[in-house]
Amino acid sequence: MTNKNVALRKTGQDWKFIDESELENFVWDNLEEIFGLKPLARQLFVKGEICDILAIGENNQLTIIELKNIEDRYVINQLTRYYETLLEEQPLKSHINYDEPIRLIAVCPSFHRHNLIDKKYSKLDFDFFTFFIKHENSDFNFHLTHILNQLEQKVIKINYQEVNFQKLIPDSIPEPPRLLLDWLGSLTQTEIENLTKIRHQILSFDSRIEEMIVNKSILYASKYGKNKIKQCAELCFDRKSKKILLFLWLTIPNRKNQTIVRMQIDTMNDYLTYWRYIPLKEGSISCKKLSFLSINYTFYSVPGNSQNFLYFNGNGNSMIRELDTNNITHLKGGELIFKESADGEIIVDSIKHIVNQALTIWLERIN
């Protein structure tokens, strides 16, 4: 089992992967444990067809795996087309022995009767596997069974945790929506606690701020007029990183006219702090922020104005070191500001401060 977090969602009393791509991620990461195969390629595009997963077994025998997060009538049709296309084009030939028979696998929660009819009369051989997710004690497990052998079952632990908000939120704050609970389950405990504090800060600021789901995002806004809202904050789930993204409605800096826009906050340090790049010259935020991420780079972390900083290098590693006060340009309020280059500065501040700024802006807009 890999240690990668998995995003799930609860539907009634059952649990499912948040979408088909998340099922694919899980099977890809656990291919050897599930099927005894080595991963070769995923979402491979060949002659207009896109194969979910290609894997190889003994003697470099090719296996094509088609995954469905819900019941589907056409899985046999898809696998048959993939079979024909790969035999004809023979991609990745240096890794695949095309003299070996190609194995075809379908993984679905259940199979429609049309799949079984298609399988019965097809000239090709197909392996059908059903799966379900079970919450057992405090664990989440992936159960996989071949439809011809129900007694043998693969059970693999899923790295997910159900969030108990009763221990985290005061009575004055409403219970979170199911969508948020699903997102939080793929985070660490520290991230959950810090995001809970952000949510509490927003909802306790003013009783007119409501938590509402709009287009798979969670908005924090007040209602006015006919079907109109004034937003303050938004949470979205990034399925690639399995992280919750924070957006705030803030004023664009260095503008004569105050323009309020939706801005993504570059969170760090388990949602305790955020950073932004500020050019010393007047103007818009510099795109050099992006280029900095590919070189050795330093951020300072200042919750509680601690004398530590978080260091990131180009390969993504991080560590805590003592703060060298000689590098600080100045300390203003709760913000620690240091000079990064000749034409810009980096500001790292507590998330609490920037959320409070967004709340103040929201209050000025509605009054």
Short mmCIF file of C-alpha atoms in Angstrom, two decimals:
data_model
loop_
_atom_site.label_atom_id
_atom_site.label_comp_id
_atom_site.label_asym_id
_atom_site.label_seq_id
_atom_site.Cartn_x
_atom_site.Cartn_y
_atom_site.Cartn_z
CA MET A 1 0.00 0.00 0.00
CA THR A 2 1.26 3.49 -0.82
CA ASN A 3 1.07 6.33 1.70
CA LYS A 4 -0.57 8.74 -0.74
CA ASN A 5 -3.75 10.39 0.45
CA VAL A 6 -6.97 9.38 -1.32
CA ALA A 7 -10.05 11.55 -1.88
CA LEU A 8 -13.37 9.84 -1.09
CA ARG A 9 -16.98 10.96 -0.83
CA LYS A 10 -19.87 9.62 1.19
CA THR A 11 -23.13 8.77 -0.58
CA GLY A 12 -25.79 7.72 1.91
CA GLN A 13 -24.17 4.94 3.93
CA ASP A 14 -21.64 4.05 1.23
CA TRP A 15 -18.22 5.43 0.35
CA LYS A 16 -16.91 6.04 -3.18
CA PHE A 17 -13.86 7.54 -4.81
CA ILE A 18 -14.47 11.22 -5.40
CA ASP A 19 -14.28 10.59 -9.17
CA GLU A 20 -12.96 8.08 -11.71
CA SER A 21 -9.52 9.71 -11.88
CA GLU A 22 -9.10 9.10 -8.14
CA LEU A 23 -9.96 5.41 -8.63
CA GLU A 24 -7.34 5.34 -11.39
CA ASN A 25 -4.75 6.98 -9.10
CA PHE A 26 -5.39 4.38 -6.40
CA VAL A 27 -5.19 1.37 -8.73
CA TRP A 28 -2.08 2.76 -10.45
CA ASP A 29 -0.31 3.29 -7.11
CA ASN A 30 -1.22 -0.24 -5.95
CA LEU A 31 -0.97 -2.21 -9.20
CA GLU A 32 1.60 -4.68 -7.91
CA GLU A 33 -0.36 -5.47 -4.75
CA ILE A 34 -3.72 -5.70 -6.56
CA PHE A 35 -2.81 -7.56 -9.74
CA GLY A 36 0.90 -8.41 -9.42
CA LEU A 37 1.64 -6.12 -12.38
CA LYS A 38 4.12 -3.34 -13.07
CA PRO A 39 2.71 0.04 -14.18
CA LEU A 40 3.68 1.04 -17.72
CA ALA A 41 1.45 3.91 -18.91
CA ARG A 42 -1.82 5.63 -18.06
CA GLN A 43 -4.25 7.67 -20.17
CA LEU A 44 -2.25 6.60 -23.23
CA PHE A 45 -3.63 8.18 -26.41
CA VAL A 46 -3.35 5.93 -29.47
CA LYS A 47 -5.24 6.54 -32.72
CA GLY A 48 -8.14 8.34 -31.05
CA GLU A 49 -8.41 5.89 -28.13
CA ILE A 50 -7.40 6.64 -24.52
CA CYS A 51 -6.48 3.64 -22.36
CA ASP A 52 -6.86 4.07 -18.59
CA ILE A 53 -3.91 1.89 -17.53
CA LEU A 54 -1.36 -0.27 -19.34
CA ALA A 55 0.65 -2.68 -17.20
CA ILE A 56 3.05 -5.55 -17.82
CA GLY A 57 3.42 -8.96 -16.18
CA GLU A 58 5.74 -11.89 -16.70
CA ASN A 59 7.55 -11.99 -20.06
CA ASN A 60 6.43 -8.37 -20.58
CA GLN A 61 2.86 -9.51 -21.26
CA LEU A 62 0.60 -6.50 -21.78
CA THR A 63 -2.48 -5.95 -19.61
CA ILE A 64 -5.09 -3.32 -20.48
CA ILE A 65 -7.16 -2.12 -17.51
CA GLU A 66 -10.39 -0.17 -17.89
CA LEU A 67 -11.80 1.45 -14.73
CA LYS A 68 -15.30 2.66 -13.93
CA ASN A 69 -16.38 4.44 -10.76
CA ILE A 70 -20.03 3.67 -11.56
CA GLU A 71 -21.80 0.90 -13.47
CA ASP A 72 -21.29 1.22 -17.23
CA ARG A 73 -22.82 -0.72 -20.16
CA TYR A 74 -20.00 -0.29 -22.65
CA VAL A 75 -16.82 -1.49 -20.95
CA ILE A 76 -16.51 -4.52 -23.30
CA ASN A 77 -16.80 -2.22 -26.34
CA GLN A 78 -14.03 0.02 -25.01
CA LEU A 79 -11.62 -2.80 -24.16
CA THR A 80 -12.22 -4.41 -27.57
CA ARG A 81 -11.31 -1.17 -29.36
CA TYR A 82 -8.20 -0.74 -27.20
CA TYR A 83 -7.19 -4.33 -27.96
CA GLU A 84 -7.46 -3.81 -31.72
CA THR A 85 -5.71 -0.44 -31.69
CA LEU A 86 -2.77 -1.55 -29.57
CA LEU A 87 -2.23 -4.70 -31.62
CA GLU A 88 -2.29 -2.64 -34.80
CA GLU A 89 -0.10 0.27 -33.65
CA GLN A 90 2.09 -1.59 -31.10
CA PRO A 91 3.17 1.43 -29.01
CA LEU A 92 5.88 1.07 -26.33
CA LYS A 93 7.21 -1.93 -28.22
CA SER A 94 10.54 -1.89 -26.36
CA HIS A 95 8.61 -2.61 -23.11
CA ILE A 96 5.88 -4.95 -24.39
CA ASN A 97 6.08 -8.46 -25.81
CA TYR A 98 3.31 -8.40 -28.41
CA ASP A 99 3.81 -12.11 -29.08
CA GLU A 100 2.18 -12.77 -25.70
CA PRO A 101 -1.66 -12.69 -25.51
CA ILE A 102 -3.02 -9.37 -24.28
CA ARG A 103 -4.88 -9.57 -20.97
CA LEU A 104 -8.06 -7.46 -20.64
CA ILE A 105 -9.30 -6.35 -17.20
CA ALA A 106 -12.39 -4.34 -16.25
CA VAL A 107 -12.81 -2.94 -12.73
CA CYS A 108 -16.28 -1.61 -11.79
CA PRO A 109 -18.46 -1.38 -8.65
CA SER A 110 -20.94 -3.63 -10.50
CA PHE A 111 -21.52 -4.90 -14.03
CA HIS A 112 -24.61 -4.28 -16.10
CA ARG A 113 -26.23 -7.39 -17.57
CA HIS A 114 -25.28 -6.10 -21.04
CA ASN A 115 -21.60 -6.41 -20.05
CA LEU A 116 -22.14 -10.06 -19.18
CA ILE A 117 -23.93 -10.73 -22.47
CA ASP A 118 -21.18 -9.00 -24.47
CA LYS A 119 -18.54 -10.95 -22.56
CA LYS A 120 -20.32 -14.28 -23.16
CA TYR A 121 -20.38 -13.92 -26.94
CA SER A 122 -17.07 -12.11 -27.47
CA LYS A 123 -14.11 -13.94 -29.01
CA LEU A 124 -11.81 -12.22 -26.51
CA ASP A 125 -11.26 -13.14 -22.86
CA PHE A 126 -12.07 -10.56 -20.19
CA ASP A 127 -11.45 -10.53 -16.44
CA PHE A 128 -14.22 -8.73 -14.52
CA PHE A 129 -13.49 -7.41 -11.02
CA THR A 130 -15.95 -5.67 -8.73
CA PHE A 131 -14.94 -3.40 -5.86
CA PHE A 132 -16.39 -1.54 -2.92
CA ILE A 133 -15.02 0.66 -0.14
CA LYS A 134 -15.78 -0.32 3.44
CA HIS A 135 -15.35 1.77 6.58
CA GLU A 136 -14.16 -0.74 9.17
CA ASN A 137 -13.51 0.62 12.67
CA SER A 138 -11.33 3.65 11.94
CA ASP A 139 -9.94 2.30 8.64
CA PHE A 140 -11.12 2.57 5.05
CA ASN A 141 -10.45 -0.52 2.93
CA PHE A 142 -10.66 -1.24 -0.79
CA HIS A 143 -12.23 -4.68 -1.44
CA LEU A 144 -11.69 -6.25 -4.87
CA THR A 145 -13.27 -9.52 -6.07
CA HIS A 146 -13.18 -11.47 -9.35
CA ILE A 147 -16.76 -12.16 -10.43
CA LEU A 148 -15.95 -15.85 -11.00
CA ASN A 149 -14.34 -16.29 -7.59
CA GLN A 150 -16.29 -14.47 -4.90
CA LEU A 151 -14.49 -16.27 -2.06
CA GLU A 152 -11.08 -14.74 -2.79
CA GLN A 153 -10.92 -11.04 -2.06
CA LYS A 154 -8.11 -8.49 -2.13
CA VAL A 155 -8.30 -5.98 0.72
CA ILE A 156 -6.09 -2.88 0.60
CA LYS A 157 -6.10 -0.07 3.13
CA ILE A 158 -6.98 3.40 1.84
CA ASN A 159 -5.19 6.40 3.30
CA TYR A 160 -8.26 8.40 4.28
CA GLN A 161 -9.79 9.56 7.57
CA GLU A 162 -13.36 10.49 8.42
CA VAL A 163 -13.45 13.89 10.04
CA ASN A 164 -15.32 14.28 13.34
CA PHE A 165 -16.19 17.96 13.49
CA GLN A 166 -18.00 17.69 16.82
CA LYS A 167 -14.61 17.81 18.54
CA LEU A 168 -13.33 20.70 16.41
CA ILE A 169 -16.11 23.30 16.18
CA PRO A 170 -18.01 25.24 18.85
CA ASP A 171 -21.80 24.98 19.15
CA SER A 172 -22.28 28.44 17.59
CA ILE A 173 -20.88 27.29 14.21
CA PRO A 174 -23.08 25.13 11.95
CA GLU A 175 -21.97 21.66 10.98
CA PRO A 176 -19.97 21.62 7.74
CA PRO A 177 -21.53 20.39 4.48
CA ARG A 178 -20.86 16.82 3.37
CA LEU A 179 -18.72 18.11 0.50
CA LEU A 180 -16.27 19.77 2.87
CA LEU A 181 -16.07 16.66 5.05
CA ASP A 182 -15.16 14.60 1.99
CA TRP A 183 -12.38 17.03 1.05
CA LEU A 184 -10.96 17.20 4.56
CA GLY A 185 -10.62 13.43 4.79
CA SER A 186 -7.65 13.46 2.39
CA LEU A 187 -5.69 16.02 4.48
CA THR A 188 -3.42 15.61 7.48
CA GLN A 189 -4.77 16.16 10.99
CA THR A 190 -2.82 19.42 11.32
CA GLU A 191 -4.22 20.72 8.02
CA ILE A 192 -7.75 19.78 9.12
CA GLU A 193 -7.39 21.66 12.40
CA ASN A 194 -5.97 24.79 10.75
CA LEU A 195 -8.62 24.87 8.01
CA THR A 196 -11.28 24.42 10.68
CA LYS A 197 -9.95 27.54 12.39
CA ILE A 198 -10.16 29.47 9.10
CA ARG A 199 -13.78 28.36 8.66
CA HIS A 200 -14.61 29.31 12.26
CA GLN A 201 -12.98 32.73 11.81
CA ILE A 202 -15.13 33.44 8.74
CA LEU A 203 -18.49 32.15 10.04
CA SER A 204 -18.14 33.73 13.50
CA PHE A 205 -17.29 37.17 12.08
CA ASP A 206 -20.87 38.12 11.16
CA SER A 207 -24.13 36.18 11.29
CA ARG A 208 -24.96 37.38 7.76
CA ILE A 209 -22.14 35.26 6.27
CA GLU A 210 -23.53 31.95 5.05
CA GLU A 211 -21.83 28.78 3.88
CA MET A 212 -23.22 27.71 0.51
CA ILE A 213 -22.32 25.17 -2.18
CA VAL A 214 -22.12 26.56 -5.72
CA ASN A 215 -20.77 24.51 -8.65
CA LYS A 216 -18.73 22.13 -6.45
CA SER A 217 -17.18 25.04 -4.55
CA ILE A 218 -17.98 26.23 -1.03
CA LEU A 219 -18.70 29.95 -0.87
CA TYR A 220 -18.80 32.18 2.20
CA ALA A 221 -21.05 35.09 1.33
CA SER A 222 -24.04 37.17 2.32
CA LYS A 223 -27.29 37.33 0.35
CA TYR A 224 -28.98 40.50 -0.81
CA GLY A 225 -31.62 41.50 -3.37
CA LYS A 226 -32.98 38.77 -5.62
CA ASN A 227 -30.58 35.85 -5.89
CA LYS A 228 -27.52 38.07 -5.37
CA ILE A 229 -24.56 37.51 -3.07
CA LYS A 230 -21.45 39.33 -1.88
CA GLN A 231 -18.58 36.90 -1.51
CA CYS A 232 -15.90 36.94 1.11
CA ALA A 233 -14.11 33.60 0.70
CA GLU A 234 -14.25 30.36 -1.26
CA LEU A 235 -12.90 26.83 -0.83
CA CYS A 236 -12.23 24.52 -3.78
CA PHE A 237 -10.72 21.07 -3.97
CA ASP A 238 -7.74 20.48 -6.27
CA ARG A 239 -8.00 16.82 -7.21
CA LYS A 240 -4.46 16.64 -8.56
CA SER A 241 -2.74 17.77 -5.36
CA LYS A 242 -5.61 16.57 -3.10
CA LYS A 243 -5.48 19.90 -1.29
CA ILE A 244 -8.14 22.48 -0.49
CA LEU A 245 -7.53 25.82 -2.20
CA LEU A 246 -8.41 29.07 -0.45
CA PHE A 247 -9.70 32.10 -2.37
CA LEU A 248 -10.43 35.49 -0.84
CA TRP A 249 -12.02 38.66 -2.23
CA LEU A 250 -9.30 41.29 -1.79
CA THR A 251 -8.30 44.69 -3.14
CA ILE A 252 -5.75 44.71 -5.96
CA PRO A 253 -2.63 46.50 -4.68
CA ASN A 254 -1.20 49.64 -6.30
CA ARG A 255 -4.43 50.64 -8.02
CA LYS A 256 -5.78 54.19 -7.89
CA ASN A 257 -9.34 52.88 -7.95
CA GLN A 258 -10.02 50.20 -5.38
CA THR A 259 -10.83 47.05 -7.34
CA ILE A 260 -11.91 43.95 -5.41
CA VAL A 261 -11.27 40.61 -7.07
CA ARG A 262 -11.18 36.91 -6.23
CA MET A 263 -7.57 35.93 -5.42
CA GLN A 264 -6.07 32.52 -4.71
CA ILE A 265 -4.01 32.53 -1.51
CA ASP A 266 -0.66 30.75 -1.72
CA THR A 267 -0.94 28.82 1.53
CA MET A 268 1.97 27.03 3.18
CA ASN A 269 2.98 25.55 6.51
CA ASP A 270 -0.23 23.43 6.79
CA TYR A 271 -2.49 26.45 6.16
CA LEU A 272 -0.88 28.49 8.94
CA THR A 273 0.86 31.00 6.71
CA TYR A 274 0.80 32.33 3.17
CA TRP A 275 3.32 34.17 1.01
CA ARG A 276 3.21 36.76 -1.72
CA TYR A 277 5.77 38.47 -3.91
CA ILE A 278 5.73 42.28 -3.89
CA PRO A 279 7.76 44.24 -6.47
CA LEU A 280 9.62 47.22 -5.05
CA LYS A 281 8.64 49.18 -8.14
CA GLU A 282 5.02 50.20 -8.49
CA GLY A 283 2.95 47.96 -10.72
CA SER A 284 1.25 44.60 -10.80
CA ILE A 285 2.54 41.49 -9.06
CA SER A 286 5.62 40.23 -10.88
CA CYS A 287 5.59 36.91 -12.74
CA LYS A 288 9.06 36.24 -11.29
CA LYS A 289 7.16 34.54 -8.49
CA LEU A 290 6.86 31.53 -10.82
CA SER A 291 10.51 31.37 -11.80
CA PHE A 292 11.57 31.47 -8.16
CA LEU A 293 9.93 28.09 -7.59
CA SER A 294 12.45 26.29 -9.80
CA ILE A 295 15.55 27.51 -7.97
CA ASN A 296 16.80 27.37 -4.38
CA TYR A 297 14.30 29.42 -2.49
CA THR A 298 13.67 30.56 1.05
CA PHE A 299 10.44 31.38 2.87
CA TYR A 300 10.11 32.71 6.39
CA SER A 301 7.39 31.35 8.63
CA VAL A 302 6.14 33.68 11.34
CA PRO A 303 3.11 32.38 13.26
CA GLY A 304 3.59 33.89 16.69
CA ASN A 305 6.64 35.77 15.33
CA SER A 306 8.82 32.74 16.01
CA GLN A 307 12.47 33.00 15.12
CA ASN A 308 12.34 30.08 12.69
CA PHE A 309 11.99 29.90 8.97
CA LEU A 310 10.89 27.25 6.55
CA TYR A 311 13.41 26.53 3.82
CA PHE A 312 12.42 25.10 0.43
CA ASN A 313 14.96 24.06 -2.17
CA GLY A 314 14.50 23.36 -5.87
CA ASN A 315 13.68 19.65 -5.52
CA GLY A 316 10.80 20.29 -3.16
CA ASN A 317 12.44 19.31 0.14
CA SER A 318 11.94 21.46 3.20
CA MET A 319 13.41 21.90 6.64
CA ILE A 320 13.30 24.26 9.62
CA ARG A 321 16.34 26.40 10.42
CA GLU A 322 17.07 29.29 12.75
CA LEU A 323 16.20 32.71 11.43
CA ASP A 324 19.08 34.90 10.28
CA THR A 325 17.86 38.34 11.31
CA ASN A 326 20.40 40.01 9.02
CA ASN A 327 18.27 38.96 6.03
CA ILE A 328 15.16 40.76 7.27
CA THR A 329 14.29 44.01 5.56
CA HIS A 330 11.76 44.99 8.21
CA LEU A 331 9.07 43.64 10.49
CA LYS A 332 5.76 45.42 10.14
CA GLY A 333 2.85 44.37 12.31
CA GLY A 334 2.60 40.59 12.10
CA GLU A 335 4.31 40.46 8.70
CA LEU A 336 7.93 39.44 8.32
CA ILE A 337 9.39 41.07 5.21
CA PHE A 338 12.78 40.26 3.73
CA LYS A 339 14.57 41.18 0.54
CA GLU A 340 14.69 38.38 -2.05
CA SER A 341 16.30 40.23 -4.97
CA ALA A 342 17.18 43.67 -6.22
CA ASP A 343 13.66 44.32 -7.48
CA GLY A 344 11.33 42.54 -5.10
CA GLU A 345 10.44 41.32 -1.64
CA ILE A 346 8.70 38.29 -0.19
CA ILE A 347 6.11 38.77 2.51
CA VAL A 348 5.06 35.83 4.68
CA ASP A 349 2.22 36.33 7.10
CA SER A 350 -0.32 34.41 9.16
CA ILE A 351 -3.39 33.21 7.26
CA LYS A 352 -5.46 34.71 10.07
CA HIS A 353 -4.37 38.21 9.08
CA ILE A 354 -5.25 37.94 5.38
CA VAL A 355 -8.63 36.32 6.19
CA ASN A 356 -9.38 39.19 8.57
CA GLN A 357 -8.50 41.62 5.78
CA ALA A 358 -11.00 39.91 3.45
CA LEU A 359 -13.69 40.00 6.16
CA THR A 360 -13.11 43.72 6.70
CA ILE A 361 -13.42 44.36 2.96
CA TRP A 362 -16.64 42.30 2.85
CA LEU A 363 -18.10 44.31 5.73
CA GLU A 364 -17.32 47.62 4.01
CA ARG A 365 -19.01 46.36 0.82
CA ILE A 366 -22.33 45.44 2.49
CA ASN A 367 -22.61 48.50 4.78
#
